[in-house]
mmCIF file with all atom_site columns, C-alpha atoms in Angstrom:
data_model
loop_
_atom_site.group_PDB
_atom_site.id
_atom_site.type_symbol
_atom_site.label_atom_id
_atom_site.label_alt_id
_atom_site.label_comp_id
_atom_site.label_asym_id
_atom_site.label_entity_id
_atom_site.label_seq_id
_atom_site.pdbx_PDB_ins_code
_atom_site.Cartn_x
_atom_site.Cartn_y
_atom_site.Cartn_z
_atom_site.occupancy
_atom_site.B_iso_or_equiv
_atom_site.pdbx_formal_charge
_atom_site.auth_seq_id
_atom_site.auth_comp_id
_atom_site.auth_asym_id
_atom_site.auth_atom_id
_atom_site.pdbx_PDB_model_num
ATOM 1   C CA . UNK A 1 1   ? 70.749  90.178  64.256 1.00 57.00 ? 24  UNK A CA 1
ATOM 2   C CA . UNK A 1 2   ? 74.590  89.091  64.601 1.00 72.00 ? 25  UNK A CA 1
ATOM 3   C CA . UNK A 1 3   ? 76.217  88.502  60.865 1.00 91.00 ? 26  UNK A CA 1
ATOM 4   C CA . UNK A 1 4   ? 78.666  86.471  60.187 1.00 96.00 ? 27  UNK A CA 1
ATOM 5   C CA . UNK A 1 5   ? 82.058  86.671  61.877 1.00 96.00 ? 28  UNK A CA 1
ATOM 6   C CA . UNK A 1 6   ? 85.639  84.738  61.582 1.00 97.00 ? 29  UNK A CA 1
ATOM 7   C CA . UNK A 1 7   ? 88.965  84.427  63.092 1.00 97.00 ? 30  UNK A CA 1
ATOM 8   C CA . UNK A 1 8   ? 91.235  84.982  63.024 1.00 97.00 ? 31  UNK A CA 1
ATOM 9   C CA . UNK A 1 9   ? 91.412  88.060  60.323 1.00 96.00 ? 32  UNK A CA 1
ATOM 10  C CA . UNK A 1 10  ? 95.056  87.723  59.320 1.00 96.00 ? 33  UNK A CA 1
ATOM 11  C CA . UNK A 1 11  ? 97.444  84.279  59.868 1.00 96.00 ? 34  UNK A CA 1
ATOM 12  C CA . UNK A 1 12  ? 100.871 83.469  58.912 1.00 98.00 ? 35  UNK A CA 1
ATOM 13  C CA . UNK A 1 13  ? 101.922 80.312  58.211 1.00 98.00 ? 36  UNK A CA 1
ATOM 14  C CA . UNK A 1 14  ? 104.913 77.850  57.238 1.00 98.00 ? 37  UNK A CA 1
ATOM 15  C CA . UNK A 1 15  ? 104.615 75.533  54.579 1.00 98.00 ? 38  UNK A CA 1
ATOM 16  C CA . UNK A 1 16  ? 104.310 72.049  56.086 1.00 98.00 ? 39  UNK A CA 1
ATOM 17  C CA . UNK A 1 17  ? 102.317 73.536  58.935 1.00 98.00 ? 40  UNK A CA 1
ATOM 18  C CA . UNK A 1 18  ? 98.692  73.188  59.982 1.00 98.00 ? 41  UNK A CA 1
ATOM 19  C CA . UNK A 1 19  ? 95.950  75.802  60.358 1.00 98.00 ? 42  UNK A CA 1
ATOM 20  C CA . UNK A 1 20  ? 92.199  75.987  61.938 1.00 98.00 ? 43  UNK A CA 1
ATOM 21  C CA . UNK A 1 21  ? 90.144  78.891  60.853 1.00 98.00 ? 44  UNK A CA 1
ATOM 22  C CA . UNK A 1 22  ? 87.066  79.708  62.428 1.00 98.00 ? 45  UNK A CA 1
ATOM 23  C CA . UNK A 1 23  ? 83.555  80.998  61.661 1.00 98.00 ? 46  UNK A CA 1
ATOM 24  C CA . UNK A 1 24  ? 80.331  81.319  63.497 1.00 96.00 ? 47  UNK A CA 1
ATOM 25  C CA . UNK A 1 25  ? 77.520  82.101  61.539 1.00 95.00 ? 48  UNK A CA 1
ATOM 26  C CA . UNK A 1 26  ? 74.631  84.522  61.119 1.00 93.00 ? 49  UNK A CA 1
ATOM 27  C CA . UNK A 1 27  ? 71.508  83.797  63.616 1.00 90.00 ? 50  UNK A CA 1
ATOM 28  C CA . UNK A 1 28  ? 68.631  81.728  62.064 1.00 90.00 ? 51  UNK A CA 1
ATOM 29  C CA . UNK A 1 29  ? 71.320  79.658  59.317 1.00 93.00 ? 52  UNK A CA 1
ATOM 30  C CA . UNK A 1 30  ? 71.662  76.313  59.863 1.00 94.00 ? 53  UNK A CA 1
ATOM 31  C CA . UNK A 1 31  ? 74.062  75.754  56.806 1.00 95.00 ? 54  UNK A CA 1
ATOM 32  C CA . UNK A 1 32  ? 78.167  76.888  56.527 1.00 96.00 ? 55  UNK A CA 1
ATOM 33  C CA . UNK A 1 33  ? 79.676  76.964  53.450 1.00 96.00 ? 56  UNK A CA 1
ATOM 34  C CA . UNK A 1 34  ? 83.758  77.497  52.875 1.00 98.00 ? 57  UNK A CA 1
ATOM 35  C CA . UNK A 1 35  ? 85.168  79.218  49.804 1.00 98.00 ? 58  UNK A CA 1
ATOM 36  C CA . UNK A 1 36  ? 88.888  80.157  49.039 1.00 98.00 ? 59  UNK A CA 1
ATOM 37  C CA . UNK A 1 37  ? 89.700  83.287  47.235 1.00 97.00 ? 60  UNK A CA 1
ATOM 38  C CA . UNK A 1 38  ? 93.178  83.559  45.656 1.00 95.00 ? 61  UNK A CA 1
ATOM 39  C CA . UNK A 1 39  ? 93.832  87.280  44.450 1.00 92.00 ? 62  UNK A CA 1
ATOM 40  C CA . UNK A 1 40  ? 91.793  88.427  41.704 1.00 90.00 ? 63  UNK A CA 1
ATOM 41  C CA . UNK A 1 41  ? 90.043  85.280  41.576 1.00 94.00 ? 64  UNK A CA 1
ATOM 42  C CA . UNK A 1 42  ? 85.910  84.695  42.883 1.00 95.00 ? 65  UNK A CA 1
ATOM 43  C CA . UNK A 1 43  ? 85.008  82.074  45.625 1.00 97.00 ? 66  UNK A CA 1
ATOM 44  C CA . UNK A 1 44  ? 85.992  78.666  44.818 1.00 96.00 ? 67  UNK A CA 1
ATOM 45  C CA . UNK A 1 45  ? 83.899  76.464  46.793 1.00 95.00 ? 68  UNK A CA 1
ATOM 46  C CA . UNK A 1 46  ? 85.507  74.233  49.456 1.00 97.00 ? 69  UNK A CA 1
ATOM 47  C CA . UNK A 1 47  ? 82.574  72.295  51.241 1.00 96.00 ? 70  UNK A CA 1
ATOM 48  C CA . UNK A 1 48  ? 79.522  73.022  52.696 1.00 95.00 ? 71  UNK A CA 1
ATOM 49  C CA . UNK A 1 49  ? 78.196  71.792  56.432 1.00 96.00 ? 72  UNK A CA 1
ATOM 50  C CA . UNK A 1 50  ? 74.437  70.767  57.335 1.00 94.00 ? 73  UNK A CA 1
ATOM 51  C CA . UNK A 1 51  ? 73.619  69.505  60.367 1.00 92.00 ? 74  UNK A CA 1
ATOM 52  C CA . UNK A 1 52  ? 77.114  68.716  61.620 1.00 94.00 ? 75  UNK A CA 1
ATOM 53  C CA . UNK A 1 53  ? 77.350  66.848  58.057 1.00 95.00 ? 76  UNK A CA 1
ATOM 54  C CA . UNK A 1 54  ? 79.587  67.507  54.969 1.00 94.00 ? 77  UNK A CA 1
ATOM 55  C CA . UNK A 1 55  ? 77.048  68.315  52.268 1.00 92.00 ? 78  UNK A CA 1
ATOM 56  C CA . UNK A 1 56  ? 78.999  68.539  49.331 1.00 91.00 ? 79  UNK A CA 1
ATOM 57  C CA . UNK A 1 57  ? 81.964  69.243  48.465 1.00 94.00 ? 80  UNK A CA 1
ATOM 58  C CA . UNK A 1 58  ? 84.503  71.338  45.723 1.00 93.00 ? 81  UNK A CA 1
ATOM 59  C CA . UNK A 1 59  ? 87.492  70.207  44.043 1.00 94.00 ? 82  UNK A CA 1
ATOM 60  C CA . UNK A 1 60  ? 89.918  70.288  46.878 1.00 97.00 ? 83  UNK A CA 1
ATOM 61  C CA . UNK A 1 61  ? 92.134  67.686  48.343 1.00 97.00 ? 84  UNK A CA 1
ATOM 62  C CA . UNK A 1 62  ? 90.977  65.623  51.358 1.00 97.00 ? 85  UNK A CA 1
ATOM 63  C CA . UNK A 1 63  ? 93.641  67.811  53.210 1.00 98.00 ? 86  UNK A CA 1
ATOM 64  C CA . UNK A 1 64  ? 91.302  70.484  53.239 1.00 98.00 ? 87  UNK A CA 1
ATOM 65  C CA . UNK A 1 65  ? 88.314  69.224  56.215 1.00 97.00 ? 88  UNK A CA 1
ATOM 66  C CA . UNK A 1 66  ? 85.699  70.811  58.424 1.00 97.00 ? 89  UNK A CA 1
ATOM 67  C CA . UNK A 1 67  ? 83.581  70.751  61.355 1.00 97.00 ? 90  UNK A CA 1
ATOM 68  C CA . UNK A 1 68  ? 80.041  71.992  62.168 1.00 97.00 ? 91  UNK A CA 1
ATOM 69  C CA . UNK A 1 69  ? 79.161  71.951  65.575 1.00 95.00 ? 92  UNK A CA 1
ATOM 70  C CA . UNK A 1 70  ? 75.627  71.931  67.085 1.00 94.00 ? 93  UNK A CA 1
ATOM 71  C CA . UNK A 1 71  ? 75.497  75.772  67.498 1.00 92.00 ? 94  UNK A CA 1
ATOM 72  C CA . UNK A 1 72  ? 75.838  75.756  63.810 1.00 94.00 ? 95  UNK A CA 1
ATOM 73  C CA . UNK A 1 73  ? 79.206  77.475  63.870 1.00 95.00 ? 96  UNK A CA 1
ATOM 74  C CA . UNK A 1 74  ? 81.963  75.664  61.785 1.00 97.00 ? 97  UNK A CA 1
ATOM 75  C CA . UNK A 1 75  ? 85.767  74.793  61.202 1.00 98.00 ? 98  UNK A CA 1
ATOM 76  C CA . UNK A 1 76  ? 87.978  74.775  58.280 1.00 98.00 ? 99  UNK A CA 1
ATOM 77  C CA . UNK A 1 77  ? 91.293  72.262  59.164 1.00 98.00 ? 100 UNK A CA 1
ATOM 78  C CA . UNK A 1 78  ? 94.281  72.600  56.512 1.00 98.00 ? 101 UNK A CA 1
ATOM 79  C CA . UNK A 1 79  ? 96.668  70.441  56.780 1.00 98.00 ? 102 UNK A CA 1
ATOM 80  C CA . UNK A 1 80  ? 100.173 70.088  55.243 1.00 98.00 ? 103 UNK A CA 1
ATOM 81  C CA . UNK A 1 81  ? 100.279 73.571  54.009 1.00 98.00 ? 104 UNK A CA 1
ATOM 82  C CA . UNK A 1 82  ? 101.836 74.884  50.151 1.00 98.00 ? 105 UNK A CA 1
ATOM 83  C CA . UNK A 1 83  ? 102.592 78.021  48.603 1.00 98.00 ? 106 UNK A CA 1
ATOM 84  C CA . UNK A 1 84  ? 99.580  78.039  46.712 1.00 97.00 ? 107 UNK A CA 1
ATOM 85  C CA . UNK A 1 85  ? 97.029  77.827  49.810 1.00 98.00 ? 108 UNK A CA 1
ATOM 86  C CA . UNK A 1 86  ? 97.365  81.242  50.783 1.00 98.00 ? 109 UNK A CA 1
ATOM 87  C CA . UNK A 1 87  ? 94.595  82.962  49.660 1.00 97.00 ? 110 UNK A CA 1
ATOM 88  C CA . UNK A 1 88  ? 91.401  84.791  51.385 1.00 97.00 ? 111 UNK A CA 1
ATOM 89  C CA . UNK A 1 89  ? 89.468  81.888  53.253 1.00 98.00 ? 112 UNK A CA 1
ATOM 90  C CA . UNK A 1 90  ? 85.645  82.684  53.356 1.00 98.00 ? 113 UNK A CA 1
ATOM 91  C CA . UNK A 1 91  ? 82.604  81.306  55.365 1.00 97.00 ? 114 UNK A CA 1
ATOM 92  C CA . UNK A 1 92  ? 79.189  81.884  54.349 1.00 96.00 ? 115 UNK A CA 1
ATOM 93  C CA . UNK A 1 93  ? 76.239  80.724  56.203 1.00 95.00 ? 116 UNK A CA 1
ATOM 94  C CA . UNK A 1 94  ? 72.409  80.157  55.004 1.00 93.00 ? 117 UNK A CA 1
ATOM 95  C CA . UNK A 1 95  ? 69.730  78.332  55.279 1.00 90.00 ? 118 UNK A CA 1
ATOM 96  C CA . UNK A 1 96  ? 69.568  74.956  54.141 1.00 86.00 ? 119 UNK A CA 1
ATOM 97  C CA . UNK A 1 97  ? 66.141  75.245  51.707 1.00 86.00 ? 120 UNK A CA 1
ATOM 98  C CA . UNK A 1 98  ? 67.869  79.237  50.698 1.00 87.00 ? 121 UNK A CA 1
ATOM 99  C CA . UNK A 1 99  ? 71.069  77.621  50.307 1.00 85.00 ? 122 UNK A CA 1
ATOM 100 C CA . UNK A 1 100 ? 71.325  79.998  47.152 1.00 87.00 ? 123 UNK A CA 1
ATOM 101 C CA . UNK A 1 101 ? 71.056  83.160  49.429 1.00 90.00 ? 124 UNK A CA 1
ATOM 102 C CA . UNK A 1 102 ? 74.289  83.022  51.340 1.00 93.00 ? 125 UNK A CA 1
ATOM 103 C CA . UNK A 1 103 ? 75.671  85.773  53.638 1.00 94.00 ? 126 UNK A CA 1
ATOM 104 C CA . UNK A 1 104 ? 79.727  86.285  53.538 1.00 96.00 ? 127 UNK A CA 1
ATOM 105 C CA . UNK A 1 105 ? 82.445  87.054  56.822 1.00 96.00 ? 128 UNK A CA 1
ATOM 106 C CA . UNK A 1 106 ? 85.017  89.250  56.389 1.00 96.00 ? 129 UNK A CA 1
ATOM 107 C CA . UNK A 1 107 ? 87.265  86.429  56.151 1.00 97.00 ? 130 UNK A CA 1
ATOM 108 C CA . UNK A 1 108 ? 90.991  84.758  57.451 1.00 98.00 ? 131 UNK A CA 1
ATOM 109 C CA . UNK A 1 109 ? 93.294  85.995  54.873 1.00 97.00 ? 132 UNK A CA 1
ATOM 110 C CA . UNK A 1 110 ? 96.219  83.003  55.442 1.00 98.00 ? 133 UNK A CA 1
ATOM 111 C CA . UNK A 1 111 ? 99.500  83.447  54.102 1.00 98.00 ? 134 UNK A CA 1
ATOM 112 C CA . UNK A 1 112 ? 101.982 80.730  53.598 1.00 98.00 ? 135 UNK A CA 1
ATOM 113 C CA . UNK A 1 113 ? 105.862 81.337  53.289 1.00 97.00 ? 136 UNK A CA 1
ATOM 114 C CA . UNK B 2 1   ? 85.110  75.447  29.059 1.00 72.00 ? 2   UNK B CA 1
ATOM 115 C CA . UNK B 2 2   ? 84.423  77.692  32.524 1.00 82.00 ? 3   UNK B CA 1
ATOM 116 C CA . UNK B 2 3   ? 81.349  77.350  33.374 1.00 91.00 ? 4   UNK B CA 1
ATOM 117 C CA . UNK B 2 4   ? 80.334  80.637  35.036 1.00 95.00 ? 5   UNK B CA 1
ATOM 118 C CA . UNK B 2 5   ? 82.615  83.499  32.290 1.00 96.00 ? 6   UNK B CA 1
ATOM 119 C CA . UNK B 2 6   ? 82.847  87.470  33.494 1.00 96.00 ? 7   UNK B CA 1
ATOM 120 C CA . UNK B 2 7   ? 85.040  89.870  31.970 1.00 90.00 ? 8   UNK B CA 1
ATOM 121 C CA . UNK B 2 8   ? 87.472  90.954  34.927 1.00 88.00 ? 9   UNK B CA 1
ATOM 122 C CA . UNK B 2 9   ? 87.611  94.744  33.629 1.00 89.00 ? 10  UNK B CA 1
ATOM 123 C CA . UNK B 2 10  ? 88.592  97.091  35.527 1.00 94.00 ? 11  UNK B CA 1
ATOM 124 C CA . UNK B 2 11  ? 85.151  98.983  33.627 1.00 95.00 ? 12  UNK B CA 1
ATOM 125 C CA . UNK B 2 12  ? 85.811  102.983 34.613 1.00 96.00 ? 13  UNK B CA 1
ATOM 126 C CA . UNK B 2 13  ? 82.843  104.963 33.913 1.00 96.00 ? 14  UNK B CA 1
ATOM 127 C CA . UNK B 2 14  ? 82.232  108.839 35.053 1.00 97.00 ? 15  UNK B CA 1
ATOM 128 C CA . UNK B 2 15  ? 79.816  109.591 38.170 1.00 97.00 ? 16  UNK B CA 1
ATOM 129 C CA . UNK B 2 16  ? 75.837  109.117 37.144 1.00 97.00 ? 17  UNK B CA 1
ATOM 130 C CA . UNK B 2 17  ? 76.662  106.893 34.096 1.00 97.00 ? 18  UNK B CA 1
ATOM 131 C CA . UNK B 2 18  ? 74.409  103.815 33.663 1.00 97.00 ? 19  UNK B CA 1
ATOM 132 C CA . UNK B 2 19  ? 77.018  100.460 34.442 1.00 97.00 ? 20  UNK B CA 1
ATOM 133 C CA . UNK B 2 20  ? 75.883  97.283  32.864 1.00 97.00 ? 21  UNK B CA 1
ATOM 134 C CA . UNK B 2 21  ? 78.313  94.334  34.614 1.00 97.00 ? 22  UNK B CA 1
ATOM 135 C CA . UNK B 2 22  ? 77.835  90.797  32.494 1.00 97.00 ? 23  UNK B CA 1
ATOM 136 C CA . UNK B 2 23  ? 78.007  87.154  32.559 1.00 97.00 ? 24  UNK B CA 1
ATOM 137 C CA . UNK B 2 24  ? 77.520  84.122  30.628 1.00 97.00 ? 25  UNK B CA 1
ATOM 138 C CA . UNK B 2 25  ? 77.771  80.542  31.651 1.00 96.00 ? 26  UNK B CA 1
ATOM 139 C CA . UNK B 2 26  ? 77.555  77.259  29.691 1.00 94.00 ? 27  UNK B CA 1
ATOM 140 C CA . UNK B 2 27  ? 75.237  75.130  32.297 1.00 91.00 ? 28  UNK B CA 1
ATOM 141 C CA . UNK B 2 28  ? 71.587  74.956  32.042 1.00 90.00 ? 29  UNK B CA 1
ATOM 142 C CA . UNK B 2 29  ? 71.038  73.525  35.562 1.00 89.00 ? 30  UNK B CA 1
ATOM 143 C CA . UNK B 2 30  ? 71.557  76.743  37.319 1.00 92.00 ? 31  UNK B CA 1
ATOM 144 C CA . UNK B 2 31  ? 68.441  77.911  38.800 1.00 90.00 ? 32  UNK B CA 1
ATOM 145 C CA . UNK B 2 32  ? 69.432  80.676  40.725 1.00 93.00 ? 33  UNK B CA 1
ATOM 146 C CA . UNK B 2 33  ? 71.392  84.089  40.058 1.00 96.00 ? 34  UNK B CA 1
ATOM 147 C CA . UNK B 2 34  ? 73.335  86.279  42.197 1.00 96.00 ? 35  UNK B CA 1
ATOM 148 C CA . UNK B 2 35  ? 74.780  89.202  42.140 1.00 97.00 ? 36  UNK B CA 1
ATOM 149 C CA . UNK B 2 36  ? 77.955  90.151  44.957 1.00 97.00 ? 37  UNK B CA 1
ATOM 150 C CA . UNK B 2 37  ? 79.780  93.526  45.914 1.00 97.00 ? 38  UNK B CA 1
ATOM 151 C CA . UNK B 2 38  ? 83.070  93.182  47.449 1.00 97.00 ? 39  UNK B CA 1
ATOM 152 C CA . UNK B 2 39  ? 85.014  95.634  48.147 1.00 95.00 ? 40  UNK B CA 1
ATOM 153 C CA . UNK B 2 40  ? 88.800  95.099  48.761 1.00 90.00 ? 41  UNK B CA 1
ATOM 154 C CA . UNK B 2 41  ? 89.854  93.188  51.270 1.00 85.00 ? 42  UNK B CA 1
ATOM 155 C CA . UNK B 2 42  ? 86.535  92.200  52.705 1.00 91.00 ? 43  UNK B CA 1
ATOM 156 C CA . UNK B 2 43  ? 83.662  89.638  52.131 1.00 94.00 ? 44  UNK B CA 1
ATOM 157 C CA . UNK B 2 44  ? 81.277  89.908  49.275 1.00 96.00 ? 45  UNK B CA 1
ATOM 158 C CA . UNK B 2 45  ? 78.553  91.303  50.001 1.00 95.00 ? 46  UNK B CA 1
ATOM 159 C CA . UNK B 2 46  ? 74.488  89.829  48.367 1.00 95.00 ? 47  UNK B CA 1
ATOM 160 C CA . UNK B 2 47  ? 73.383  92.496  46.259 1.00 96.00 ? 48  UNK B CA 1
ATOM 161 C CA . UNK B 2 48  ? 70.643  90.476  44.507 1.00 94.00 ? 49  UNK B CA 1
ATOM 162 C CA . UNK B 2 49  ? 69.299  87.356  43.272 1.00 93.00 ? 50  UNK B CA 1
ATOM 163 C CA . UNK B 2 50  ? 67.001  86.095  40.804 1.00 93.00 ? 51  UNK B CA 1
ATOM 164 C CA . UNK B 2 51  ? 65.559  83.114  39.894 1.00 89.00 ? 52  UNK B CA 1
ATOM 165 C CA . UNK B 2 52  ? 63.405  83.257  36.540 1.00 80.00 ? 53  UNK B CA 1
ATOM 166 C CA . UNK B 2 53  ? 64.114  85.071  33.376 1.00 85.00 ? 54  UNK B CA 1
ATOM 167 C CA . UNK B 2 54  ? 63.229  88.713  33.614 1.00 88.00 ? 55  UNK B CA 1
ATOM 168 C CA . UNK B 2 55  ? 63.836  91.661  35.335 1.00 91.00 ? 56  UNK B CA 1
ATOM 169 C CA . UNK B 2 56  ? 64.132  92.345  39.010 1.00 94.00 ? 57  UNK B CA 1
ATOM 170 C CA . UNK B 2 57  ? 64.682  95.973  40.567 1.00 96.00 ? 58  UNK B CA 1
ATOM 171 C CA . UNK B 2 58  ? 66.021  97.098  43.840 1.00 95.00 ? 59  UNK B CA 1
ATOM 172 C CA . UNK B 2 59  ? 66.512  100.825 44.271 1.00 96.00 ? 60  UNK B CA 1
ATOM 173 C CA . UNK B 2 60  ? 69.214  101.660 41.429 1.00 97.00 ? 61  UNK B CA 1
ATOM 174 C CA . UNK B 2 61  ? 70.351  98.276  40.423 1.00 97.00 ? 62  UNK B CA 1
ATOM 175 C CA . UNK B 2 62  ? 68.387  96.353  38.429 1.00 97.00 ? 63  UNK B CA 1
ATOM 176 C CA . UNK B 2 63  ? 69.343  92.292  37.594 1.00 97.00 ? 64  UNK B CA 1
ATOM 177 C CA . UNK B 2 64  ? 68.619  91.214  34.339 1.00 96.00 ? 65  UNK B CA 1
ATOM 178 C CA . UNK B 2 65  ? 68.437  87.064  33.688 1.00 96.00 ? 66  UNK B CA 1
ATOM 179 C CA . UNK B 2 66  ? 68.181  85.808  29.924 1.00 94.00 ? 67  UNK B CA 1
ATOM 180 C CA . UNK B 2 67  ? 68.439  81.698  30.609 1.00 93.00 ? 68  UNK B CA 1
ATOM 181 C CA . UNK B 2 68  ? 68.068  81.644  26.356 1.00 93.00 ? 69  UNK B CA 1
ATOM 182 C CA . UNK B 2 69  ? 71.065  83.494  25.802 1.00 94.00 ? 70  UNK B CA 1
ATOM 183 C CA . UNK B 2 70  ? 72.756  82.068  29.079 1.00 95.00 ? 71  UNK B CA 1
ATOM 184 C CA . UNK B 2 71  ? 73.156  85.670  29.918 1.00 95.00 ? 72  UNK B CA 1
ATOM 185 C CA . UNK B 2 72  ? 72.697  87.089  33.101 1.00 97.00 ? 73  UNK B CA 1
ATOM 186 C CA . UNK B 2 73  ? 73.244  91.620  33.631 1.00 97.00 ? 74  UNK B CA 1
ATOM 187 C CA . UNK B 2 74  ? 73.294  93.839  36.632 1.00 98.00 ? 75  UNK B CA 1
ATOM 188 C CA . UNK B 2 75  ? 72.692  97.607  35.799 1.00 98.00 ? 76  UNK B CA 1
ATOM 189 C CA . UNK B 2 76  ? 73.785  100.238 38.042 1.00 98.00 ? 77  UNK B CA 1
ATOM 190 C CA . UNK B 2 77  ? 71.911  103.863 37.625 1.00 97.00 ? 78  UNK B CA 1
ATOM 191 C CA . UNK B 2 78  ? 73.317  106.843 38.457 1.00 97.00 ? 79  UNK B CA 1
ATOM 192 C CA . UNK B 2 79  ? 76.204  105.455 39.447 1.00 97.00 ? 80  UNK B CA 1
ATOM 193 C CA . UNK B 2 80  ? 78.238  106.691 42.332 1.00 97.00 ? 81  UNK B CA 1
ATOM 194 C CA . UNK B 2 81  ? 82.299  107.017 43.510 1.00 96.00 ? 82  UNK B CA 1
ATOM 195 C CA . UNK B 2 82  ? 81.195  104.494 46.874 1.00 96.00 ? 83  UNK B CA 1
ATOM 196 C CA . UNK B 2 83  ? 79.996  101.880 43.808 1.00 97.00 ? 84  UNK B CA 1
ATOM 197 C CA . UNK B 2 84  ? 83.495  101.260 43.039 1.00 97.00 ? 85  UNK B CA 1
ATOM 198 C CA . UNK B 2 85  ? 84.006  97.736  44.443 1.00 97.00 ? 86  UNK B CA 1
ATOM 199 C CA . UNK B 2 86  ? 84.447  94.444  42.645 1.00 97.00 ? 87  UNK B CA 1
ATOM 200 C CA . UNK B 2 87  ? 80.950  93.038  41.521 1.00 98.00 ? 88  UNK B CA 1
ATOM 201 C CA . UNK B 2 88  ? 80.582  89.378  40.869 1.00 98.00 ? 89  UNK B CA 1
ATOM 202 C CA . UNK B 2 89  ? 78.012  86.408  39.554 1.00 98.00 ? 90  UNK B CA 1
ATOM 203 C CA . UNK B 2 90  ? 77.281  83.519  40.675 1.00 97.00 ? 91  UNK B CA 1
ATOM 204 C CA . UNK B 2 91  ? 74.971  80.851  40.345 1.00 95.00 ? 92  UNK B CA 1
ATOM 205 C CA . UNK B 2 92  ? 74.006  77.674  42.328 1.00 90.00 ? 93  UNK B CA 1
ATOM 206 C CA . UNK B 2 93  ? 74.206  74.064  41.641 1.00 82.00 ? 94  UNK B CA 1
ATOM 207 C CA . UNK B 2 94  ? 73.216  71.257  43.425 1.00 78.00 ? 95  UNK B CA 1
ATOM 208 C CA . UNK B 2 95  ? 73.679  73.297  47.122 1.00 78.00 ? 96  UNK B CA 1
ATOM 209 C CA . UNK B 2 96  ? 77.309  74.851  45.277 1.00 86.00 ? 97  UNK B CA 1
ATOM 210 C CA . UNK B 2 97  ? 77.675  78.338  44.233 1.00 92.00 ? 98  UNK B CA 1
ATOM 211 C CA . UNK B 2 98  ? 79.644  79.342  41.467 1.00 94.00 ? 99  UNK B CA 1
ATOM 212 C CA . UNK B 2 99  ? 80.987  82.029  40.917 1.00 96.00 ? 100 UNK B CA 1
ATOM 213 C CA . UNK B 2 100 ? 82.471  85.032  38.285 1.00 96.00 ? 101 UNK B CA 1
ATOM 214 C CA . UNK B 2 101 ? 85.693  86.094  38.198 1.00 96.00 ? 102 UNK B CA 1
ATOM 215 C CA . UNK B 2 102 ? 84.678  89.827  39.152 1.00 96.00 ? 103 UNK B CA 1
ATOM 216 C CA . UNK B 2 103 ? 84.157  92.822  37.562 1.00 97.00 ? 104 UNK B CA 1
ATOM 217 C CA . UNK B 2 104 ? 86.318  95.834  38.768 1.00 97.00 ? 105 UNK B CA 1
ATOM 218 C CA . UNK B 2 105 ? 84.395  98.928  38.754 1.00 97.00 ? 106 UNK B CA 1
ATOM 219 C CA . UNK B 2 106 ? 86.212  102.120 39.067 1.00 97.00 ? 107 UNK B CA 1
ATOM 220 C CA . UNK B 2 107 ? 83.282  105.371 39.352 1.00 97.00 ? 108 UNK B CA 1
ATOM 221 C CA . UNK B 2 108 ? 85.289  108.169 38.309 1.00 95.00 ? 109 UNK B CA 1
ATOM 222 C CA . UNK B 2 109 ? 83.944  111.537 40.654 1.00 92.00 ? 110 UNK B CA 1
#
């Protein structure tokens, strides 16, 4: 059984840039959820993807978007990038009626200078 | 108001000590409760989760859910150096998790 992978693991970025982090998820899910973890923070919840659908969403700006593709693996698009966007960028995948039991990557830790 | 609250630490505690990690939150719509281990700089890791009030066991760690109190614990039992790590809560919400601050746990050999 394959877990959950991302890349890439480390990304440096300009403010005012654009970035696509990726994440394929762990056989059997059907469901990818985003989170972004500033330092010594937990998860904040970005969006979640079902069926190639945004199923809900967190308190982030509509610069922050994603993809799910049919082989369930996903996208996270952030445009425009600030300061305050670099953080530890996570991707957890589940199924959609165990949403609650959600496996983590490694994750894309992004810096922005 | 957060709704998910967890005392960031760090907790130290001597090798083989019993660690209790806690949280509270103020919503009464969570249904399920998790416990994560991450340790630093990687992903968090699903220790646990629970859905009812009560106790559930797994090997040493034991999560305790009190949805009276809003009060959720994790013990750890006989506690090891490799336990040091970052624990956190969480809880879902309509298809959302949410999420602790962390604990950091420091196991002092």
């Amino acid at each position: 059984e394959t877990g959950v992978t991302q890349s890439p693991t480390h990304l440096i970025k300009t403010r005012g840039q654009q970035v696509t982090l990726r994440c394929s998820s762990q056989s059997g899910h059907n469901t990818v959820s985003w989170y972004q973890q500033a330092l010594g923070q937990g998860p904040q919840f970005i969006f979640q993807y079902y069926r190639e659908e945004e199923n809900g969403r967190g308190n982030f700006p509509p610069r922050f978007s994603g993809l799910q593709f049919p082989n369930y693996s996903s996208e996270l698009n952030v445009n425009a990038l600030e300061l305050d966007d670099s953080a530890l960028y996570l991707c957890a995948s589940s199924t959609k009626r165990e949403h609650y039991e959600q496996y983590f990557g490694p994750g894309t830790r992004l810096t922005v200078t | 108001q957060k709704e998910v609250e967890q005392d960031p630490g760090p907790l130290s505690v001597p090798e083989g000590a019993i660690v209790s990690l806690n949280c509270t939150y103020s919503n009464s719509a969570f249904q399920y409760f998790m416990w994560y281990r991450q340790y630093s700089r990687k992903g968090p890791e699903l220790l646990m989760y629970t859905y009812s009030s009560g106790n559930k066991e797994d090997g040493r760690f034991t999560a305790q859910v009190d949805k009276s109190s809003k009060y959720i614990s994790l013990f750890i039992r006989d506690s090891q150096p490799s336990d040091s790590a970052t624990y956190l809560c969480a809880m879902n919400r309509d298809d959302k998790i949410i999420f602790g601050k962390g604990t950091r746990l420091h196991i002092l050999p």
